[in-house]
């Protein structure tokens, strides 16, 4: 027989732009947390005031909030962060005037409105000072500013790279369709989704290595294709085109993998591209889950592409050796 669910003790605090909820449950398992029609639904197995049991509660917020939420499970509690739709100060948390018995202020995080405004101003001043300091850094030392320096050009080039897929389909170049499709879609996913949508990723050092590996390969690949289209073969260029991928392709893939690993916790914190299934399922699907799947597929794709590139190299550089024999 299933045990009846109980209500856990919940503490709350606020800032002008967000709400903090601390659910006092330890050893939490299988939490189901969602916001539907401005109501927070919580259900989880854990150890609370009534021992090991199923705990659940609902909270109808006083004013509109964003449906995406972020939660973090620790050994002793579960913390939930909810973003307000408008930056303002609430007189209370819930729509009902009478405070629920299980809900109390979180004095560890509690601030009065005036104190919260001072904290907000301090953060804004810190952000402005950081921007000013970064703007004073000489361009010769802008290693971590690679994205902001050439992002527009990379956006243009990688969008134009979709022509490779079309060229492969109509037979202008001899590149197989599937490897071209995988490479173009993979690079655009990393550039537009992973790097372009998370500001914290744009100042990472790994961006430099991603752009460097992509660019060096294309410096030799595209001239090779252009000469091939008019029937000209330059032996040195051919050798470089079918050799330079040996160090650069694995390094580029490794750099992409590092960027995915660094982006996973950032997407978890922001909740960007995450979504919640309709009630009664109310399961939050995090975008970081898709990043983890893509990370596995990335390494599987490396094996397939390296095998294809190795066959191409043998076909173009190994034939003359066989003739000499």
PDB file of C-alpha atoms in Angstrom:
ATOM      1  CA  UNK A   1       0.000   0.000   0.000  1.00  0.00           C
ATOM      2  CA  UNK A   2       1.401   3.389  -0.983  1.00  0.00           C
ATOM      3  CA  UNK A   3       2.097   5.744   1.921  1.00  0.00           C
ATOM      4  CA  UNK A   4       0.277   9.102   1.916  1.00  0.00           C
ATOM      5  CA  UNK A   5       2.382  12.104   0.863  1.00  0.00           C
ATOM      6  CA  UNK A   6       3.388  14.743   3.400  1.00  0.00           C
ATOM      7  CA  UNK A   7       4.298  18.427   3.185  1.00  0.00           C
ATOM      8  CA  UNK A   8       7.953  19.379   3.737  1.00  0.00           C
ATOM      9  CA  UNK A   9       9.218  22.473   5.510  1.00  0.00           C
ATOM     10  CA  UNK A  10       9.997  25.185   2.924  1.00  0.00           C
ATOM     11  CA  UNK A  11      11.948  28.414   3.512  1.00  0.00           C
ATOM     12  CA  UNK A  12      11.893  31.296   1.039  1.00  0.00           C
ATOM     13  CA  UNK A  13      13.638  34.573   0.220  1.00  0.00           C
ATOM     14  CA  UNK A  14      13.590  36.975  -2.702  1.00  0.00           C
ATOM     15  CA  UNK A  15      15.509  39.497  -4.734  1.00  0.00           C
ATOM     16  CA  UNK A  16      14.113  41.941  -7.269  1.00  0.00           C
ATOM     17  CA  UNK A  17      14.548  39.459 -10.147  1.00  0.00           C
ATOM     18  CA  UNK A  18      14.336  36.012  -8.525  1.00  0.00           C
ATOM     19  CA  UNK A  19      12.882  33.842  -5.766  1.00  0.00           C
ATOM     20  CA  UNK A  20      14.767  31.329  -3.608  1.00  0.00           C
ATOM     21  CA  UNK A  21      13.076  28.268  -2.100  1.00  0.00           C
ATOM     22  CA  UNK A  22      14.857  25.870   0.256  1.00  0.00           C
ATOM     23  CA  UNK A  23      13.073  22.545   0.745  1.00  0.00           C
ATOM     24  CA  UNK A  24      14.320  20.876   3.929  1.00  0.00           C
ATOM     25  CA  UNK A  25      14.623  17.313   2.716  1.00  0.00           C
ATOM     26  CA  UNK A  26      17.729  15.128   2.791  1.00  0.00           C
ATOM     27  CA  UNK A  27      18.561  12.164   0.544  1.00  0.00           C
ATOM     28  CA  UNK A  28      16.135  13.444  -2.101  1.00  0.00           C
ATOM     29  CA  UNK A  29      15.290  10.988  -4.880  1.00  0.00           C
ATOM     30  CA  UNK A  30      13.381  11.464  -8.155  1.00  0.00           C
ATOM     31  CA  UNK A  31      12.245  15.074  -7.628  1.00  0.00           C
ATOM     32  CA  UNK A  32       9.369  16.204  -9.856  1.00  0.00           C
ATOM     33  CA  UNK A  33       9.338  20.015  -9.952  1.00  0.00           C
ATOM     34  CA  UNK A  34       7.499  22.195 -12.463  1.00  0.00           C
ATOM     35  CA  UNK A  35       5.671  25.490 -12.872  1.00  0.00           C
ATOM     36  CA  UNK A  36       2.306  25.316 -14.634  1.00  0.00           C
ATOM     37  CA  UNK A  37      -0.067  28.302 -14.852  1.00  0.00           C
ATOM     38  CA  UNK A  38       2.072  30.221 -12.329  1.00  0.00           C
ATOM     39  CA  UNK A  39       1.790  27.389  -9.787  1.00  0.00           C
ATOM     40  CA  UNK A  40       4.831  25.502  -8.510  1.00  0.00           C
ATOM     41  CA  UNK A  41       4.301  21.744  -8.185  1.00  0.00           C
ATOM     42  CA  UNK A  42       6.758  19.760  -6.053  1.00  0.00           C
ATOM     43  CA  UNK A  43       6.924  16.024  -5.340  1.00  0.00           C
ATOM     44  CA  UNK A  44       9.898  13.980  -4.185  1.00  0.00           C
ATOM     45  CA  UNK A  45      11.003  11.034  -2.087  1.00  0.00           C
ATOM     46  CA  UNK A  46      13.222  12.117   0.789  1.00  0.00           C
ATOM     47  CA  UNK A  47      13.917  12.250   4.504  1.00  0.00           C
ATOM     48  CA  UNK A  48      12.137  15.100   6.257  1.00  0.00           C
ATOM     49  CA  UNK A  49      10.455  15.903   9.551  1.00  0.00           C
ATOM     50  CA  UNK A  50       8.230  12.814   9.216  1.00  0.00           C
ATOM     51  CA  UNK A  51      11.061  10.469   8.274  1.00  0.00           C
ATOM     52  CA  UNK A  52      11.602   8.804   4.911  1.00  0.00           C
ATOM     53  CA  UNK A  53       8.492   9.471   2.870  1.00  0.00           C
ATOM     54  CA  UNK A  54       6.966  11.086  -0.215  1.00  0.00           C
ATOM     55  CA  UNK A  55       6.665  14.857   0.234  1.00  0.00           C
ATOM     56  CA  UNK A  56       4.756  17.255  -1.994  1.00  0.00           C
ATOM     57  CA  UNK A  57       3.329  20.770  -2.048  1.00  0.00           C
ATOM     58  CA  UNK A  58       1.931  23.443  -4.367  1.00  0.00           C
ATOM     59  CA  UNK A  59       2.546  27.196  -4.347  1.00  0.00           C
ATOM     60  CA  UNK A  60       0.506  29.710  -6.356  1.00  0.00           C
ATOM     61  CA  UNK A  61       2.803  32.709  -6.793  1.00  0.00           C
ATOM     62  CA  UNK A  62       1.645  36.245  -6.082  1.00  0.00           C
ATOM     63  CA  UNK A  63       2.798  37.617  -9.456  1.00  0.00           C
ATOM     64  CA  UNK A  64       3.841  36.056 -12.795  1.00  0.00           C
ATOM     65  CA  UNK A  65       7.070  34.027 -12.918  1.00  0.00           C
ATOM     66  CA  UNK A  66       8.947  32.344 -15.729  1.00  0.00           C
ATOM     67  CA  UNK A  67       8.035  28.648 -16.196  1.00  0.00           C
ATOM     68  CA  UNK A  68      11.702  27.589 -16.376  1.00  0.00           C
ATOM     69  CA  UNK A  69      13.250  26.936 -12.986  1.00  0.00           C
ATOM     70  CA  UNK A  70      16.600  25.731 -11.698  1.00  0.00           C
ATOM     71  CA  UNK A  71      17.021  23.369  -8.772  1.00  0.00           C
ATOM     72  CA  UNK A  72      20.025  21.841  -7.029  1.00  0.00           C
ATOM     73  CA  UNK A  73      19.970  18.800  -4.765  1.00  0.00           C
ATOM     74  CA  UNK A  74      22.440  18.652  -1.879  1.00  0.00           C
ATOM     75  CA  UNK A  75      22.883  16.071   0.836  1.00  0.00           C
ATOM     76  CA  UNK A  76      20.760  18.030   3.331  1.00  0.00           C
ATOM     77  CA  UNK A  77      18.302  20.064   1.222  1.00  0.00           C
ATOM     78  CA  UNK A  78      16.941  20.965  -2.201  1.00  0.00           C
ATOM     79  CA  UNK A  79      17.319  24.545  -3.461  1.00  0.00           C
ATOM     80  CA  UNK A  80      15.004  26.008  -6.109  1.00  0.00           C
ATOM     81  CA  UNK A  81      15.547  29.284  -7.981  1.00  0.00           C
ATOM     82  CA  UNK A  82      12.620  30.873  -9.846  1.00  0.00           C
ATOM     83  CA  UNK A  83      12.928  33.934 -12.102  1.00  0.00           C
ATOM     84  CA  UNK A  84      10.322  36.699 -11.829  1.00  0.00           C
ATOM     85  CA  UNK A  85       8.833  37.942 -15.096  1.00  0.00           C
ATOM     86  CA  UNK A  86       9.194  41.546 -13.947  1.00  0.00           C
ATOM     87  CA  UNK A  87      11.869  42.976 -11.693  1.00  0.00           C
ATOM     88  CA  UNK A  88      10.046  44.211  -8.572  1.00  0.00           C
ATOM     89  CA  UNK A  89       9.617  43.530  -4.866  1.00  0.00           C
ATOM     90  CA  UNK A  90       6.782  41.288  -3.680  1.00  0.00           C
ATOM     91  CA  UNK A  91       4.922  41.912  -0.446  1.00  0.00           C
ATOM     92  CA  UNK A  92       4.518  38.141  -0.021  1.00  0.00           C
ATOM     93  CA  UNK A  93       5.263  34.929  -1.918  1.00  0.00           C
ATOM     94  CA  UNK A  94       1.867  33.351  -2.467  1.00  0.00           C
ATOM     95  CA  UNK A  95      -1.358  34.505  -4.060  1.00  0.00           C
ATOM     96  CA  UNK A  96      -3.323  33.636  -0.931  1.00  0.00           C
ATOM     97  CA  UNK A  97      -2.989  36.216   1.814  1.00  0.00           C
ATOM     98  CA  UNK A  98      -2.701  33.679   4.629  1.00  0.00           C
ATOM     99  CA  UNK A  99       0.774  32.166   4.697  1.00  0.00           C
ATOM    100  CA  UNK A 100       0.848  28.331   4.405  1.00  0.00           C
ATOM    101  CA  UNK A 101       1.945  26.653   7.643  1.00  0.00           C
ATOM    102  CA  UNK A 102       4.859  24.851   5.971  1.00  0.00           C
ATOM    103  CA  UNK A 103       6.308  28.109   4.546  1.00  0.00           C
ATOM    104  CA  UNK A 104       8.667  30.370   6.522  1.00  0.00           C
ATOM    105  CA  UNK A 105      11.243  33.074   5.661  1.00  0.00           C
ATOM    106  CA  UNK A 106      14.783  31.922   4.930  1.00  0.00           C
ATOM    107  CA  UNK A 107      16.697  34.220   7.261  1.00  0.00           C
ATOM    108  CA  UNK A 108      20.037  32.960   5.954  1.00  0.00           C
ATOM    109  CA  UNK A 109      19.243  34.669   2.631  1.00  0.00           C
ATOM    110  CA  UNK A 110      16.650  37.214   3.710  1.00  0.00           C
ATOM    111  CA  UNK A 111      17.151  40.880   2.799  1.00  0.00           C
ATOM    112  CA  UNK A 112      14.888  43.877   3.181  1.00  0.00           C
ATOM    113  CA  UNK A 113      13.924  45.709  -0.005  1.00  0.00           C
ATOM    114  CA  UNK A 114      16.442  48.494   0.631  1.00  0.00           C
ATOM    115  CA  UNK A 115      19.240  45.986   1.300  1.00  0.00           C
ATOM    116  CA  UNK A 116      18.325  44.071  -1.867  1.00  0.00           C
ATOM    117  CA  UNK A 117      18.491  47.294  -3.890  1.00  0.00           C
ATOM    118  CA  UNK A 118      21.958  48.018  -2.506  1.00  0.00           C
ATOM    119  CA  UNK A 119      23.063  44.480  -3.416  1.00  0.00           C
ATOM    120  CA  UNK A 120      21.652  44.920  -6.929  1.00  0.00           C
ATOM    121  CA  UNK A 121      23.490  48.240  -7.360  1.00  0.00           C
ATOM    122  CA  UNK A 122      26.731  46.684  -6.104  1.00  0.00           C
ATOM    123  CA  UNK A 123      26.458  43.874  -8.647  1.00  0.00           C
ATOM    124  CA  UNK A 124      25.743  46.351 -11.447  1.00  0.00           C
ATOM    125  CA  UNK A 125      28.746  48.474 -10.470  1.00  0.00           C
ATOM    126  CA  UNK A 126      30.921  45.364 -10.352  1.00  0.00           C
ATOM    127  CA  UNK A 127      29.755  44.367 -13.850  1.00  0.00           C
ATOM    128  CA  UNK A 128      30.443  47.869 -15.215  1.00  0.00           C
ATOM    129  CA  UNK A 129      33.907  47.943 -13.634  1.00  0.00           C
ATOM    130  CA  UNK A 130      34.673  44.541 -15.120  1.00  0.00           C
ATOM    131  CA  UNK A 131      33.678  45.763 -18.584  1.00  0.00           C
ATOM    132  CA  UNK A 132      35.846  48.851 -18.172  1.00  0.00           C
ATOM    133  CA  UNK A 133      38.862  46.797 -17.096  1.00  0.00           C
ATOM    134  CA  UNK A 134      38.418  44.371 -20.005  1.00  0.00           C
ATOM    135  CA  UNK A 135      38.120  47.280 -22.455  1.00  0.00           C
ATOM    136  CA  UNK A 136      41.510  48.568 -21.306  1.00  0.00           C
ATOM    137  CA  UNK A 137      43.269  45.281 -22.086  1.00  0.00           C
ATOM    138  CA  UNK A 138      45.431  45.713 -25.214  1.00  0.00           C
ATOM    139  CA  UNK A 139      44.257  43.868 -28.300  1.00  0.00           C
ATOM    140  CA  UNK A 140      47.583  42.010 -28.435  1.00  0.00           C
ATOM    141  CA  UNK A 141      46.559  40.239 -25.224  1.00  0.00           C
ATOM    142  CA  UNK A 142      42.955  39.452 -26.192  1.00  0.00           C
ATOM    143  CA  UNK A 143      43.420  35.673 -26.200  1.00  0.00           C
ATOM    144  CA  UNK A 144      40.193  35.216 -24.213  1.00  0.00           C
ATOM    145  CA  UNK A 145      38.327  37.690 -26.447  1.00  0.00           C
ATOM    146  CA  UNK A 146      38.529  35.565 -29.589  1.00  0.00           C
ATOM    147  CA  UNK A 147      34.765  35.155 -29.900  1.00  0.00           C
ATOM    148  CA  UNK A 148      33.940  38.870 -29.681  1.00  0.00           C
ATOM    149  CA  UNK A 149      36.730  39.678 -32.137  1.00  0.00           C
ATOM    150  CA  UNK A 150      35.794  37.379 -35.018  1.00  0.00           C
ATOM    151  CA  UNK A 151      32.372  35.930 -34.156  1.00  0.00           C
ATOM    152  CA  UNK A 152      30.591  37.805 -36.964  1.00  0.00           C
ATOM    153  CA  UNK A 153      33.045  36.479 -39.538  1.00  0.00           C
ATOM    154  CA  UNK A 154      32.710  32.928 -38.193  1.00  0.00           C
ATOM    155  CA  UNK A 155      28.916  33.214 -38.318  1.00  0.00           C
ATOM    156  CA  UNK A 156      29.142  34.277 -41.962  1.00  0.00           C
ATOM    157  CA  UNK A 157      31.648  31.569 -42.973  1.00  0.00           C
ATOM    158  CA  UNK A 158      29.889  28.714 -41.188  1.00  0.00           C
ATOM    159  CA  UNK A 159      26.525  29.743 -42.636  1.00  0.00           C
ATOM    160  CA  UNK A 160      28.095  29.845 -46.085  1.00  0.00           C
ATOM    161  CA  UNK A 161      29.503  26.367 -45.406  1.00  0.00           C
ATOM    162  CA  UNK A 162      26.001  24.960 -46.003  1.00  0.00           C
ATOM    163  CA  UNK A 163      26.881  25.355 -49.686  1.00  0.00           C
ATOM    164  CA  UNK A 164      29.260  22.400 -49.179  1.00  0.00           C
ATOM    165  CA  UNK A 165      26.260  20.156 -48.641  1.00  0.00           C
ATOM    166  CA  UNK A 166      24.616  21.453 -51.818  1.00  0.00           C
ATOM    167  CA  UNK A 167      27.866  21.141 -53.801  1.00  0.00           C
ATOM    168  CA  UNK A 168      28.238  17.552 -52.667  1.00  0.00           C
ATOM    169  CA  UNK A 169      24.649  16.749 -53.665  1.00  0.00           C
ATOM    170  CA  UNK A 170      24.937  18.172 -57.196  1.00  0.00           C
ATOM    171  CA  UNK A 171      28.435  16.754 -57.721  1.00  0.00           C
ATOM    172  CA  UNK A 172      30.454  19.974 -58.020  1.00  0.00           C
ATOM    173  CA  UNK A 173      32.924  18.471 -55.540  1.00  0.00           C
ATOM    174  CA  UNK A 174      33.687  14.809 -54.940  1.00  0.00           C
ATOM    175  CA  UNK A 175      33.155  14.961 -51.168  1.00  0.00           C
ATOM    176  CA  UNK A 176      30.626  12.394 -49.888  1.00  0.00           C
ATOM    177  CA  UNK A 177      27.313  13.866 -48.767  1.00  0.00           C
ATOM    178  CA  UNK A 178      27.048  12.381 -45.257  1.00  0.00           C
ATOM    179  CA  UNK A 179      30.499  13.468 -43.921  1.00  0.00           C
ATOM    180  CA  UNK A 180      29.903  16.976 -45.304  1.00  0.00           C
ATOM    181  CA  UNK A 181      26.469  17.126 -43.665  1.00  0.00           C
ATOM    182  CA  UNK A 182      27.778  15.910 -40.288  1.00  0.00           C
ATOM    183  CA  UNK A 183      30.706  18.338 -40.255  1.00  0.00           C
ATOM    184  CA  UNK A 184      28.701  21.427 -41.249  1.00  0.00           C
ATOM    185  CA  UNK A 185      25.811  20.720 -38.853  1.00  0.00           C
ATOM    186  CA  UNK A 186      28.215  19.867 -36.025  1.00  0.00           C
ATOM    187  CA  UNK A 187      30.234  23.064 -36.385  1.00  0.00           C
ATOM    188  CA  UNK A 188      27.130  25.238 -36.640  1.00  0.00           C
ATOM    189  CA  UNK A 189      25.650  23.576 -33.543  1.00  0.00           C
ATOM    190  CA  UNK A 190      28.770  24.394 -31.512  1.00  0.00           C
ATOM    191  CA  UNK A 191      29.028  27.931 -32.914  1.00  0.00           C
ATOM    192  CA  UNK A 192      25.403  29.096 -32.854  1.00  0.00           C
ATOM    193  CA  UNK A 193      23.946  27.081 -29.939  1.00  0.00           C
ATOM    194  CA  UNK A 194      26.760  26.337 -27.500  1.00  0.00           C
ATOM    195  CA  UNK A 195      28.941  29.440 -27.938  1.00  0.00           C
ATOM    196  CA  UNK A 196      26.481  31.960 -29.343  1.00  0.00           C
ATOM    197  CA  UNK A 197      23.766  31.523 -26.691  1.00  0.00           C
ATOM    198  CA  UNK A 198      25.810  31.400 -23.472  1.00  0.00           C
ATOM    199  CA  UNK A 199      27.723  34.589 -22.765  1.00  0.00           C
ATOM    200  CA  UNK A 200      29.973  32.883 -20.208  1.00  0.00           C
ATOM    201  CA  UNK A 201      31.255  30.507 -22.902  1.00  0.00           C
ATOM    202  CA  UNK A 202      32.336  33.340 -25.189  1.00  0.00           C
ATOM    203  CA  UNK A 203      35.287  34.308 -22.978  1.00  0.00           C
ATOM    204  CA  UNK A 204      36.627  30.759 -22.598  1.00  0.00           C
ATOM    205  CA  UNK A 205      40.093  29.976 -23.936  1.00  0.00           C
ATOM    206  CA  UNK A 206      38.736  26.908 -25.736  1.00  0.00           C
ATOM    207  CA  UNK A 207      37.002  29.192 -28.275  1.00  0.00           C
ATOM    208  CA  UNK A 208      40.416  30.193 -29.651  1.00  0.00           C
ATOM    209  CA  UNK A 209      41.427  26.569 -30.233  1.00  0.00           C
ATOM    210  CA  UNK A 210      38.102  25.692 -31.882  1.00  0.00           C
ATOM    211  CA  UNK A 211      38.316  28.601 -34.332  1.00  0.00           C
ATOM    212  CA  UNK A 212      42.031  27.990 -34.941  1.00  0.00           C
ATOM    213  CA  UNK A 213      41.607  24.305 -35.842  1.00  0.00           C
ATOM    214  CA  UNK A 214      38.584  24.978 -38.061  1.00  0.00           C
ATOM    215  CA  UNK A 215      40.323  27.804 -39.918  1.00  0.00           C
ATOM    216  CA  UNK A 216      43.724  26.177 -40.542  1.00  0.00           C
ATOM    217  CA  UNK A 217      42.096  23.137 -42.151  1.00  0.00           C
ATOM    218  CA  UNK A 218      39.965  25.288 -44.480  1.00  0.00           C
ATOM    219  CA  UNK A 219      42.918  27.469 -45.551  1.00  0.00           C
ATOM    220  CA  UNK A 220      44.230  24.482 -47.522  1.00  0.00           C
ATOM    221  CA  UNK A 221      41.003  22.584 -48.236  1.00  0.00           C
ATOM    222  CA  UNK A 222      39.156  25.315 -50.153  1.00  0.00           C
ATOM    223  CA  UNK A 223      42.057  26.242 -52.495  1.00  0.00           C
ATOM    224  CA  UNK A 224      42.423  22.519 -53.236  1.00  0.00           C
ATOM    225  CA  UNK A 225      38.744  22.319 -54.202  1.00  0.00           C
ATOM    226  CA  UNK A 226      38.927  25.470 -56.356  1.00  0.00           C
ATOM    227  CA  UNK A 227      41.928  24.163 -58.320  1.00  0.00           C
ATOM    228  CA  UNK A 228      40.264  20.755 -58.697  1.00  0.00           C
ATOM    229  CA  UNK A 229      37.196  22.374 -60.271  1.00  0.00           C
ATOM    230  CA  UNK A 230      39.351  23.746 -63.120  1.00  0.00           C
ATOM    231  CA  UNK A 231      41.437  20.578 -63.470  1.00  0.00           C
ATOM    232  CA  UNK A 232      44.651  21.814 -61.833  1.00  0.00           C
ATOM    233  CA  UNK A 233      46.563  19.733 -59.300  1.00  0.00           C
ATOM    234  CA  UNK A 234      49.336  21.213 -57.191  1.00  0.00           C
ATOM    235  CA  UNK A 235      51.204  18.324 -55.584  1.00  0.00           C
ATOM    236  CA  UNK A 236      52.283  20.193 -52.451  1.00  0.00           C
ATOM    237  CA  UNK A 237      48.768  21.488 -51.840  1.00  0.00           C
ATOM    238  CA  UNK A 238      47.342  17.999 -52.383  1.00  0.00           C
ATOM    239  CA  UNK A 239      49.760  16.534 -49.837  1.00  0.00           C
ATOM    240  CA  UNK A 240      48.920  19.227 -47.275  1.00  0.00           C
ATOM    241  CA  UNK A 241      45.163  18.874 -47.849  1.00  0.00           C
ATOM    242  CA  UNK A 242      45.269  15.114 -47.162  1.00  0.00           C
ATOM    243  CA  UNK A 243      47.808  15.305 -44.309  1.00  0.00           C
ATOM    244  CA  UNK A 244      47.061  18.353 -42.167  1.00  0.00           C
ATOM    245  CA  UNK A 245      43.862  16.803 -40.806  1.00  0.00           C
ATOM    246  CA  UNK A 246      45.941  14.170 -38.945  1.00  0.00           C
ATOM    247  CA  UNK A 247      46.859  16.532 -36.063  1.00  0.00           C
ATOM    248  CA  UNK A 248      44.159  19.188 -36.509  1.00  0.00           C
ATOM    249  CA  UNK A 249      40.987  17.107 -36.790  1.00  0.00           C
ATOM    250  CA  UNK A 250      41.443  15.276 -33.438  1.00  0.00           C
ATOM    251  CA  UNK A 251      42.539  18.541 -31.769  1.00  0.00           C
ATOM    252  CA  UNK A 252      39.497  20.378 -33.132  1.00  0.00           C
ATOM    253  CA  UNK A 253      37.170  17.614 -31.958  1.00  0.00           C
ATOM    254  CA  UNK A 254      38.792  17.629 -28.523  1.00  0.00           C
ATOM    255  CA  UNK A 255      38.312  21.413 -28.302  1.00  0.00           C
ATOM    256  CA  UNK A 256      34.631  21.034 -29.263  1.00  0.00           C
ATOM    257  CA  UNK A 257      34.219  18.335 -26.596  1.00  0.00           C
ATOM    258  CA  UNK A 258      35.795  20.599 -23.959  1.00  0.00           C
ATOM    259  CA  UNK A 259      33.387  23.400 -24.904  1.00  0.00           C
ATOM    260  CA  UNK A 260      30.423  21.030 -24.487  1.00  0.00           C
ATOM    261  CA  UNK A 261      31.653  19.869 -21.075  1.00  0.00           C
ATOM    262  CA  UNK A 262      32.111  23.485 -19.959  1.00  0.00           C
ATOM    263  CA  UNK A 263      28.669  24.465 -21.307  1.00  0.00           C
ATOM    264  CA  UNK A 264      26.676  21.703 -19.568  1.00  0.00           C
ATOM    265  CA  UNK A 265      26.663  23.277 -16.052  1.00  0.00           C
ATOM    266  CA  UNK A 266      26.003  26.730 -17.549  1.00  0.00           C
ATOM    267  CA  UNK A 267      22.892  25.496 -19.376  1.00  0.00           C
ATOM    268  CA  UNK A 268      21.830  23.789 -16.132  1.00  0.00           C
ATOM    269  CA  UNK A 269      22.103  27.050 -14.192  1.00  0.00           C
ATOM    270  CA  UNK A 270      20.295  29.220 -16.745  1.00  0.00           C
ATOM    271  CA  UNK A 271      17.692  26.648 -17.798  1.00  0.00           C
ATOM    272  CA  UNK A 272      18.037  27.890 -21.384  1.00  0.00           C
ATOM    273  CA  UNK A 273      16.364  25.660 -24.025  1.00  0.00           C
ATOM    274  CA  UNK A 274      15.014  23.409 -21.235  1.00  0.00           C
ATOM    275  CA  UNK A 275      11.300  22.661 -21.273  1.00  0.00           C
ATOM    276  CA  UNK A 276       8.657  21.064 -19.078  1.00  0.00           C
ATOM    277  CA  UNK A 277       6.210  18.444 -20.303  1.00  0.00           C
ATOM    278  CA  UNK A 278       2.509  19.251 -19.788  1.00  0.00           C
ATOM    279  CA  UNK A 279       0.761  18.346 -16.541  1.00  0.00           C
ATOM    280  CA  UNK A 280       0.334  15.638 -15.180  1.00  0.00           C
ATOM    281  CA  UNK A 281       3.764  14.451 -16.429  1.00  0.00           C
ATOM    282  CA  UNK A 282       5.393  17.748 -15.372  1.00  0.00           C
ATOM    283  CA  UNK A 283       8.877  16.445 -16.155  1.00  0.00           C
ATOM    284  CA  UNK A 284      11.556  19.034 -16.878  1.00  0.00           C
ATOM    285  CA  UNK A 285      13.764  18.051 -19.824  1.00  0.00           C
ATOM    286  CA  UNK A 286      17.076  19.852 -19.496  1.00  0.00           C
ATOM    287  CA  UNK A 287      18.989  20.913 -22.595  1.00  0.00           C
ATOM    288  CA  UNK A 288      22.173  19.671 -20.928  1.00  0.00           C
ATOM    289  CA  UNK A 289      20.812  16.141 -21.402  1.00  0.00           C
ATOM    290  CA  UNK A 290      20.927  16.638 -25.184  1.00  0.00           C
ATOM    291  CA  UNK A 291      24.453  18.063 -24.874  1.00  0.00           C
ATOM    292  CA  UNK A 292      25.575  14.880 -23.120  1.00  0.00           C
ATOM    293  CA  UNK A 293      24.060  12.764 -25.888  1.00  0.00           C
ATOM    294  CA  UNK A 294      25.732  14.954 -28.519  1.00  0.00           C
ATOM    295  CA  UNK A 295      29.058  14.597 -26.684  1.00  0.00           C
ATOM    296  CA  UNK A 296      28.859  10.810 -27.047  1.00  0.00           C
ATOM    297  CA  UNK A 297      27.843  11.097 -30.707  1.00  0.00           C
ATOM    298  CA  UNK A 298      30.740  13.499 -31.293  1.00  0.00           C
ATOM    299  CA  UNK A 299      33.331  10.872 -30.404  1.00  0.00           C
ATOM    300  CA  UNK A 300      31.502   8.205 -32.389  1.00  0.00           C
ATOM    301  CA  UNK A 301      31.480  10.538 -35.385  1.00  0.00           C
ATOM    302  CA  UNK A 302      35.219  11.152 -34.999  1.00  0.00           C
ATOM    303  CA  UNK A 303      35.925   7.477 -35.573  1.00  0.00           C
ATOM    304  CA  UNK A 304      33.766   7.406 -38.718  1.00  0.00           C
ATOM    305  CA  UNK A 305      35.251  10.611 -40.155  1.00  0.00           C
ATOM    306  CA  UNK A 306      38.857   9.687 -39.377  1.00  0.00           C
ATOM    307  CA  UNK A 307      38.338   6.375 -41.156  1.00  0.00           C
ATOM    308  CA  UNK A 308      36.880   8.210 -44.176  1.00  0.00           C
ATOM    309  CA  UNK A 309      39.752  10.733 -44.239  1.00  0.00           C
ATOM    310  CA  UNK A 310      42.342   7.966 -43.962  1.00  0.00           C
ATOM    311  CA  UNK A 311      40.808   6.174 -46.971  1.00  0.00           C
ATOM    312  CA  UNK A 312      40.867   9.434 -48.920  1.00  0.00           C
ATOM    313  CA  UNK A 313      44.527   9.937 -48.053  1.00  0.00           C
ATOM    314  CA  UNK A 314      45.469   6.450 -49.223  1.00  0.00           C
ATOM    315  CA  UNK A 315      43.496   6.964 -52.427  1.00  0.00           C
ATOM    316  CA  UNK A 316      45.208  10.275 -53.338  1.00  0.00           C
ATOM    317  CA  UNK A 317      48.714   9.813 -51.895  1.00  0.00           C
ATOM    318  CA  UNK A 318      49.193   6.060 -51.906  1.00  0.00           C
ATOM    319  CA  UNK A 319      48.543   5.314 -55.592  1.00  0.00           C
ATOM    320  CA  UNK A 320      51.932   6.509 -56.823  1.00  0.00           C
ATOM    321  CA  UNK A 321      53.738   4.346 -54.304  1.00  0.00           C
ATOM    322  CA  UNK A 322      51.924   1.294 -55.592  1.00  0.00           C
ATOM    323  CA  UNK A 323      52.893   2.200 -59.190  1.00  0.00           C
ATOM    324  CA  UNK A 324      56.582   2.455 -58.239  1.00  0.00           C
ATOM    325  CA  UNK A 325      56.456  -1.045 -56.831  1.00  0.00           C
TER     326      UNK A 325
END
